[in-house]
């Protein structure tokens, strides 16, 4: 199956979700749920994690956690293994509990509402799943962190962090009045119609944040993705690198972006940029010719081939841009 690359850096925030093997239950009873939370607390102590939200469902769990020490993979390895061993021992079971690879969606913690979107999604899970009656409060579901947001700080586990989410709800103080305001916000959000476009990145995306946040993540991933990672993600990182190469070449030439459109299709400097992209990225010829503005895919491929082999006598290769470049004929 396609995989999303694990990106780790100090202070990263993730929406982590994992399901039971074959979608089977991951909890047999409430003692298992308590044991899961105890194990999560231990993982937070060992790894220094801070949990902004969690919700335990029948056959899967959600958590939004922050990693001050850039150690998601190491911490999750211990956490999931420890819970599996404890569940199997207590229930006299054996084998896998969780199905394959956990999902870890990166969340923009810049304070512009992305953390709020992720945590609200987690806290509203029981309502969306029909586990609460119309008259029930969200607080009635005991297996989420929502109740801890309404508790006084002295009664709250140390590994639960509430200040950032309260802040994104516009609540400045963790006070009785502030906590009541938070509950009002969430009950109103529960009654409002869910925006499917807002939820789509959480369900199927690999990051939730601004375009600037996305671009920074792609820079971190550049050159590190293999064939076993998502094709969509590999394409995004390749495009990130391609755009960086183009920016470097435009700066070297003293050109503006508009020069790519205004100069002739077979301009030698444009062909040099295209050749560098062919040599240094996995981008298709179709993407390159459209981005550099050198005509159709079929025609551009022919022009590039003739030019590299010296058959186009009117074009001169720029040495700085094309040193050691070899044309590859595969698309």
CSV table of C-alpha atoms in Angstrom, one decimal:
chain,number,residue,atom,x,y,z
A,1,UNK,CA,0.0,0.0,0.0
A,2,UNK,CA,1.2,3.6,-0.6
A,3,UNK,CA,2.8,5.1,2.4
A,4,UNK,CA,3.1,8.7,3.7
A,5,UNK,CA,6.6,9.6,4.8
A,6,UNK,CA,7.2,10.1,8.5
A,7,UNK,CA,8.4,13.6,9.0
A,8,UNK,CA,9.8,14.4,12.4
A,9,UNK,CA,11.0,17.7,13.8
A,10,UNK,CA,10.9,19.3,17.3
A,11,UNK,CA,7.5,20.6,18.1
A,12,UNK,CA,5.7,18.7,15.3
A,13,UNK,CA,2.0,18.1,15.9
A,14,UNK,CA,0.2,15.0,14.5
A,15,UNK,CA,-3.3,13.6,14.2
A,16,UNK,CA,-2.5,9.9,14.8
A,17,UNK,CA,-5.1,7.2,14.0
A,18,UNK,CA,-4.9,3.4,13.9
A,19,UNK,CA,-7.5,0.7,13.5
A,20,UNK,CA,-7.8,-2.8,14.7
A,21,UNK,CA,-6.4,-5.7,12.6
A,22,UNK,CA,-9.1,-6.6,10.0
A,23,UNK,CA,-11.1,-3.7,11.6
A,24,UNK,CA,-11.7,-5.8,14.7
A,25,UNK,CA,-12.1,-4.3,18.1
A,26,UNK,CA,-9.0,-3.0,19.9
A,27,UNK,CA,-10.7,-3.0,23.3
A,28,UNK,CA,-12.5,-6.0,24.8
A,29,UNK,CA,-13.9,-4.0,27.8
A,30,UNK,CA,-13.5,-0.8,29.8
A,31,UNK,CA,-10.5,-2.2,31.6
A,32,UNK,CA,-8.7,-2.4,28.3
A,33,UNK,CA,-9.6,1.3,27.6
A,34,UNK,CA,-8.2,2.3,30.9
A,35,UNK,CA,-5.1,0.3,30.2
A,36,UNK,CA,-4.8,2.0,26.8
A,37,UNK,CA,-4.9,5.4,28.4
A,38,UNK,CA,-2.4,4.3,31.1
A,39,UNK,CA,-0.1,3.1,28.3
A,40,UNK,CA,-0.5,6.4,26.4
A,41,UNK,CA,0.4,8.3,29.6
A,42,UNK,CA,3.5,6.2,30.0
A,43,UNK,CA,4.4,6.9,26.3
A,44,UNK,CA,4.0,10.6,27.0
A,45,UNK,CA,6.3,10.3,30.0
A,46,UNK,CA,9.0,8.4,28.1
A,47,UNK,CA,8.9,10.5,24.9
A,48,UNK,CA,7.9,13.9,26.4
A,49,UNK,CA,4.8,14.0,24.3
A,50,UNK,CA,1.9,16.4,24.9
A,51,UNK,CA,-1.6,15.3,24.0
A,52,UNK,CA,-4.1,17.9,22.7
A,53,UNK,CA,-6.9,15.5,22.1
A,54,UNK,CA,-7.8,11.8,22.1
A,55,UNK,CA,-10.9,9.6,21.5
A,56,UNK,CA,-11.2,5.9,21.8
A,57,UNK,CA,-13.7,4.2,19.5
A,58,UNK,CA,-14.6,0.5,19.3
A,59,UNK,CA,-12.1,-0.5,16.7
A,60,UNK,CA,-9.8,2.5,16.3
A,61,UNK,CA,-8.4,5.5,18.2
A,62,UNK,CA,-7.6,9.1,17.4
A,63,UNK,CA,-5.1,11.3,19.1
A,64,UNK,CA,-3.6,14.8,18.4
A,65,UNK,CA,-0.2,14.9,20.0
A,66,UNK,CA,2.8,17.2,20.0
A,67,UNK,CA,6.4,15.9,20.0
A,68,UNK,CA,8.8,18.4,21.5
A,69,UNK,CA,11.7,16.0,20.9
A,70,UNK,CA,11.0,14.9,17.3
A,71,UNK,CA,10.4,11.3,18.3
A,72,UNK,CA,7.0,10.2,16.9
A,73,UNK,CA,8.3,6.9,15.4
A,74,UNK,CA,10.2,5.8,18.4
A,75,UNK,CA,7.4,6.6,20.8
A,76,UNK,CA,4.7,5.0,18.7
A,77,UNK,CA,6.7,1.9,18.3
A,78,UNK,CA,6.9,1.5,22.1
A,79,UNK,CA,3.3,2.6,22.7
A,80,UNK,CA,1.6,0.3,20.2
A,81,UNK,CA,3.8,-2.7,21.1
A,82,UNK,CA,3.3,-2.2,24.8
A,83,UNK,CA,-0.5,-2.0,24.5
A,84,UNK,CA,-0.6,-5.1,22.2
A,85,UNK,CA,1.4,-7.1,24.7
A,86,UNK,CA,-0.7,-6.0,27.7
A,87,UNK,CA,-4.0,-6.7,25.9
A,88,UNK,CA,-2.9,-10.1,24.7
A,89,UNK,CA,-1.7,-11.0,28.1
A,90,UNK,CA,-4.8,-9.9,30.0
A,91,UNK,CA,-7.3,-11.3,27.5
A,92,UNK,CA,-5.3,-14.4,26.8
A,93,UNK,CA,-5.0,-13.5,23.1
A,94,UNK,CA,-2.2,-13.6,20.6
A,95,UNK,CA,-1.2,-11.9,17.4
A,96,UNK,CA,-1.6,-8.4,16.0
A,97,UNK,CA,-4.0,-5.9,17.5
A,98,UNK,CA,-3.5,-3.0,15.1
A,99,UNK,CA,-3.8,-3.1,11.3
A,100,UNK,CA,-0.7,-2.3,9.5
A,101,UNK,CA,0.8,1.2,9.6
A,102,UNK,CA,-0.7,4.0,11.8
A,103,UNK,CA,-1.7,7.2,10.1
A,104,UNK,CA,0.1,10.3,11.2
A,105,UNK,CA,-1.2,13.5,9.6
A,106,UNK,CA,1.0,16.6,10.2
A,107,UNK,CA,-0.9,19.6,11.7
A,108,UNK,CA,0.0,23.2,11.4
A,109,UNK,CA,0.4,24.6,14.9
A,110,UNK,CA,0.8,28.2,13.8
A,111,UNK,CA,-2.3,29.3,15.7
A,112,UNK,CA,-4.5,29.8,12.6
A,113,UNK,CA,-7.1,27.3,13.4
A,114,UNK,CA,-5.7,24.0,12.0
A,115,UNK,CA,-5.1,22.5,15.5
A,116,UNK,CA,-8.7,23.5,16.3
A,117,UNK,CA,-9.9,21.7,13.2
A,118,UNK,CA,-8.0,18.5,14.1
A,119,UNK,CA,-9.0,18.5,17.8
A,120,UNK,CA,-12.6,19.3,17.2
A,121,UNK,CA,-12.8,16.4,14.7
A,122,UNK,CA,-11.4,14.1,17.3
A,123,UNK,CA,-13.8,15.3,20.1
A,124,UNK,CA,-16.8,15.2,17.8
A,125,UNK,CA,-16.2,11.6,16.8
A,126,UNK,CA,-18.7,10.0,19.2
A,127,UNK,CA,-21.4,12.3,18.0
A,128,UNK,CA,-20.7,11.6,14.3
A,129,UNK,CA,-20.7,7.8,15.1
A,130,UNK,CA,-24.2,8.1,16.7
A,131,UNK,CA,-22.9,7.0,20.1
A,132,UNK,CA,-24.7,10.0,21.8
A,133,UNK,CA,-28.4,10.7,22.0
A,134,UNK,CA,-29.7,14.0,21.0
A,135,UNK,CA,-30.1,15.1,24.6
A,136,UNK,CA,-26.7,13.9,25.6
A,137,UNK,CA,-23.8,16.3,26.1
A,138,UNK,CA,-20.5,15.5,24.5
A,139,UNK,CA,-19.3,15.2,28.1
A,140,UNK,CA,-21.4,12.0,28.4
A,141,UNK,CA,-18.9,10.1,26.3
A,142,UNK,CA,-16.2,9.0,28.8
A,143,UNK,CA,-13.5,7.8,26.4
A,144,UNK,CA,-12.3,11.1,25.0
A,145,UNK,CA,-10.2,14.0,26.3
A,146,UNK,CA,-13.2,16.4,26.0
A,147,UNK,CA,-14.0,15.8,29.7
A,148,UNK,CA,-10.5,16.8,30.8
A,149,UNK,CA,-11.0,20.2,29.1
A,150,UNK,CA,-13.9,20.8,31.4
A,151,UNK,CA,-11.9,19.7,34.5
A,152,UNK,CA,-9.9,22.0,36.7
A,153,UNK,CA,-6.1,21.9,36.1
A,154,UNK,CA,-5.4,20.2,39.4
A,155,UNK,CA,-7.6,17.2,38.3
A,156,UNK,CA,-6.2,16.9,34.8
A,157,UNK,CA,-3.4,14.6,33.8
A,158,UNK,CA,-0.1,16.3,33.2
A,159,UNK,CA,0.2,14.9,29.7
A,160,UNK,CA,-3.0,16.6,28.6
A,161,UNK,CA,-2.3,20.1,27.2
A,162,UNK,CA,-5.3,22.4,26.8
A,163,UNK,CA,-4.0,25.9,26.4
A,164,UNK,CA,-3.3,25.8,22.7
A,165,UNK,CA,-6.7,24.5,21.7
A,166,UNK,CA,-8.5,26.9,24.1
A,167,UNK,CA,-6.5,29.7,22.5
A,168,UNK,CA,-7.6,28.7,19.0
A,169,UNK,CA,-11.2,28.8,20.3
A,170,UNK,CA,-10.5,32.4,21.4
A,171,UNK,CA,-10.5,31.4,25.1
A,172,UNK,CA,-7.7,33.2,26.9
A,173,UNK,CA,-7.9,31.6,30.4
A,174,UNK,CA,-8.3,28.1,31.7
A,175,UNK,CA,-10.9,29.2,34.2
A,176,UNK,CA,-14.4,27.9,35.1
A,177,UNK,CA,-15.9,30.6,32.7
A,178,UNK,CA,-13.4,29.7,30.0
A,179,UNK,CA,-14.1,26.0,30.3
A,180,UNK,CA,-17.9,26.6,30.1
A,181,UNK,CA,-17.4,28.8,27.0
A,182,UNK,CA,-15.4,25.9,25.4
A,183,UNK,CA,-18.2,23.5,26.0
A,184,UNK,CA,-20.7,25.9,24.5
A,185,UNK,CA,-18.5,26.3,21.4
A,186,UNK,CA,-18.3,22.5,21.0
A,187,UNK,CA,-22.0,21.8,21.5
A,188,UNK,CA,-22.7,24.5,18.9
A,189,UNK,CA,-20.2,23.0,16.5
A,190,UNK,CA,-21.8,19.6,17.1
A,191,UNK,CA,-25.2,20.9,16.0
A,192,UNK,CA,-23.8,22.7,13.0
A,193,UNK,CA,-23.7,20.9,9.6
A,194,UNK,CA,-20.2,19.4,9.1
A,195,UNK,CA,-18.2,20.9,6.2
A,196,UNK,CA,-17.0,17.9,4.2
A,197,UNK,CA,-14.3,20.0,2.4
A,198,UNK,CA,-12.9,20.9,5.8
A,199,UNK,CA,-12.8,17.3,6.9
A,200,UNK,CA,-11.4,15.9,3.7
A,201,UNK,CA,-7.7,16.7,4.5
A,202,UNK,CA,-8.1,15.0,7.9
A,203,UNK,CA,-9.5,11.8,6.3
A,204,UNK,CA,-7.4,11.5,3.2
A,205,UNK,CA,-4.6,14.0,3.3
A,206,UNK,CA,-1.1,13.9,4.6
A,207,UNK,CA,-1.0,17.4,6.2
A,208,UNK,CA,-3.4,20.0,7.5
A,209,UNK,CA,-2.2,23.5,7.3
A,210,UNK,CA,-1.3,26.6,5.2
A,211,UNK,CA,0.4,26.5,1.9
A,212,UNK,CA,3.6,27.8,3.5
A,213,UNK,CA,3.4,25.0,6.0
A,214,UNK,CA,2.9,22.5,3.2
A,215,UNK,CA,5.9,23.8,1.3
A,216,UNK,CA,8.2,23.6,4.3
A,217,UNK,CA,7.2,20.0,4.8
A,218,UNK,CA,7.9,19.2,1.2
A,219,UNK,CA,11.3,20.7,1.5
A,220,UNK,CA,12.0,18.4,4.4
A,221,UNK,CA,10.8,15.4,2.4
A,222,UNK,CA,12.7,16.3,-0.8
A,223,UNK,CA,14.9,13.5,-2.0
A,224,UNK,CA,13.8,11.1,0.8
A,225,UNK,CA,10.8,9.4,-0.7
A,226,UNK,CA,11.0,5.9,-2.1
A,227,UNK,CA,8.8,3.9,-4.4
A,228,UNK,CA,6.8,2.5,-1.4
A,229,UNK,CA,5.5,6.0,-0.6
A,230,UNK,CA,2.3,7.6,-2.0
A,231,UNK,CA,2.6,8.5,-5.7
A,232,UNK,CA,0.7,11.7,-5.0
A,233,UNK,CA,3.2,12.7,-2.3
A,234,UNK,CA,6.2,11.7,-4.5
A,235,UNK,CA,4.8,14.0,-7.2
A,236,UNK,CA,4.4,16.9,-4.8
A,237,UNK,CA,8.0,16.6,-3.5
A,238,UNK,CA,9.3,16.3,-7.1
A,239,UNK,CA,7.4,19.5,-8.1
A,240,UNK,CA,8.8,21.2,-5.0
A,241,UNK,CA,12.3,20.4,-6.2
A,242,UNK,CA,11.5,21.3,-9.8
A,243,UNK,CA,10.2,24.7,-8.8
A,244,UNK,CA,13.3,25.3,-6.8
A,245,UNK,CA,15.6,24.4,-9.7
A,246,UNK,CA,13.6,26.8,-12.0
A,247,UNK,CA,13.9,29.6,-9.4
A,248,UNK,CA,17.7,29.0,-9.3
A,249,UNK,CA,18.0,29.1,-13.1
A,250,UNK,CA,15.9,32.3,-13.4
A,251,UNK,CA,18.0,34.0,-10.8
A,252,UNK,CA,21.2,33.0,-12.6
A,253,UNK,CA,19.9,34.3,-15.9
A,254,UNK,CA,18.4,37.4,-14.4
A,255,UNK,CA,15.0,36.5,-15.7
A,256,UNK,CA,11.5,36.9,-14.3
A,257,UNK,CA,8.9,34.2,-14.3
A,258,UNK,CA,7.1,36.0,-17.1
A,259,UNK,CA,10.2,35.5,-19.3
A,260,UNK,CA,9.4,31.8,-19.6
A,261,UNK,CA,6.2,32.7,-21.4
A,262,UNK,CA,7.5,35.6,-23.5
A,263,UNK,CA,10.7,34.0,-24.9
A,264,UNK,CA,10.5,31.6,-27.8
A,265,UNK,CA,9.9,28.0,-27.1
A,266,UNK,CA,13.3,26.7,-28.3
A,267,UNK,CA,15.3,29.4,-26.6
A,268,UNK,CA,18.6,27.7,-25.5
A,269,UNK,CA,18.3,28.9,-21.9
A,270,UNK,CA,14.8,27.5,-21.6
A,271,UNK,CA,16.0,24.2,-23.1
A,272,UNK,CA,18.9,24.2,-20.6
A,273,UNK,CA,16.4,24.6,-17.7
A,274,UNK,CA,14.3,21.7,-19.1
A,275,UNK,CA,17.4,19.5,-19.4
A,276,UNK,CA,18.4,20.2,-15.8
A,277,UNK,CA,14.9,19.2,-14.7
A,278,UNK,CA,15.1,16.0,-16.7
A,279,UNK,CA,18.5,15.2,-15.2
A,280,UNK,CA,17.9,16.2,-11.5
A,281,UNK,CA,14.2,15.3,-10.9
A,282,UNK,CA,11.7,12.5,-11.7
A,283,UNK,CA,9.2,14.9,-13.2
A,284,UNK,CA,7.5,13.9,-16.5
A,285,UNK,CA,8.3,15.6,-19.8
A,286,UNK,CA,4.7,16.7,-19.8
A,287,UNK,CA,5.1,18.6,-16.6
A,288,UNK,CA,8.5,20.1,-17.6
A,289,UNK,CA,7.4,21.4,-21.0
A,290,UNK,CA,4.2,23.0,-19.5
A,291,UNK,CA,6.2,24.6,-16.7
A,292,UNK,CA,9.1,25.9,-18.8
A,293,UNK,CA,6.9,26.8,-21.7
A,294,UNK,CA,8.7,24.9,-24.5
A,295,UNK,CA,5.7,23.6,-26.5
A,296,UNK,CA,4.0,20.2,-26.6
A,297,UNK,CA,5.4,17.1,-25.0
A,298,UNK,CA,6.0,15.3,-28.2
A,299,UNK,CA,7.7,18.2,-30.0
A,300,UNK,CA,9.7,19.3,-27.0
A,301,UNK,CA,11.1,15.8,-26.5
A,302,UNK,CA,12.4,15.8,-30.1
A,303,UNK,CA,13.9,19.3,-29.8
A,304,UNK,CA,15.7,18.4,-26.6
A,305,UNK,CA,17.1,15.2,-28.1
A,306,UNK,CA,18.4,17.0,-31.3
A,307,UNK,CA,19.8,19.9,-29.2
A,308,UNK,CA,21.7,17.7,-26.8
A,309,UNK,CA,23.3,15.8,-29.7
A,310,UNK,CA,24.4,18.9,-31.5
A,311,UNK,CA,21.9,18.5,-34.3
A,312,UNK,CA,20.2,21.9,-33.7
A,313,UNK,CA,23.0,24.2,-34.9
A,314,UNK,CA,21.2,27.4,-33.8
A,315,UNK,CA,21.2,26.5,-30.1
A,316,UNK,CA,24.2,26.8,-27.9
A,317,UNK,CA,24.2,25.0,-24.5
A,318,UNK,CA,24.9,27.3,-21.6
A,319,UNK,CA,27.8,25.6,-19.7
A,320,UNK,CA,26.8,26.6,-16.2
A,321,UNK,CA,23.3,25.3,-16.6
A,322,UNK,CA,24.1,22.1,-18.5
A,323,UNK,CA,27.5,20.8,-17.3
A,324,UNK,CA,27.5,17.0,-17.1
A,325,UNK,CA,23.8,16.8,-18.2
A,326,UNK,CA,22.8,13.6,-20.0
A,327,UNK,CA,19.5,13.5,-21.8
A,328,UNK,CA,17.3,10.5,-20.7
A,329,UNK,CA,14.8,9.5,-23.4
A,330,UNK,CA,12.3,7.8,-21.0
A,331,UNK,CA,9.3,9.8,-19.9
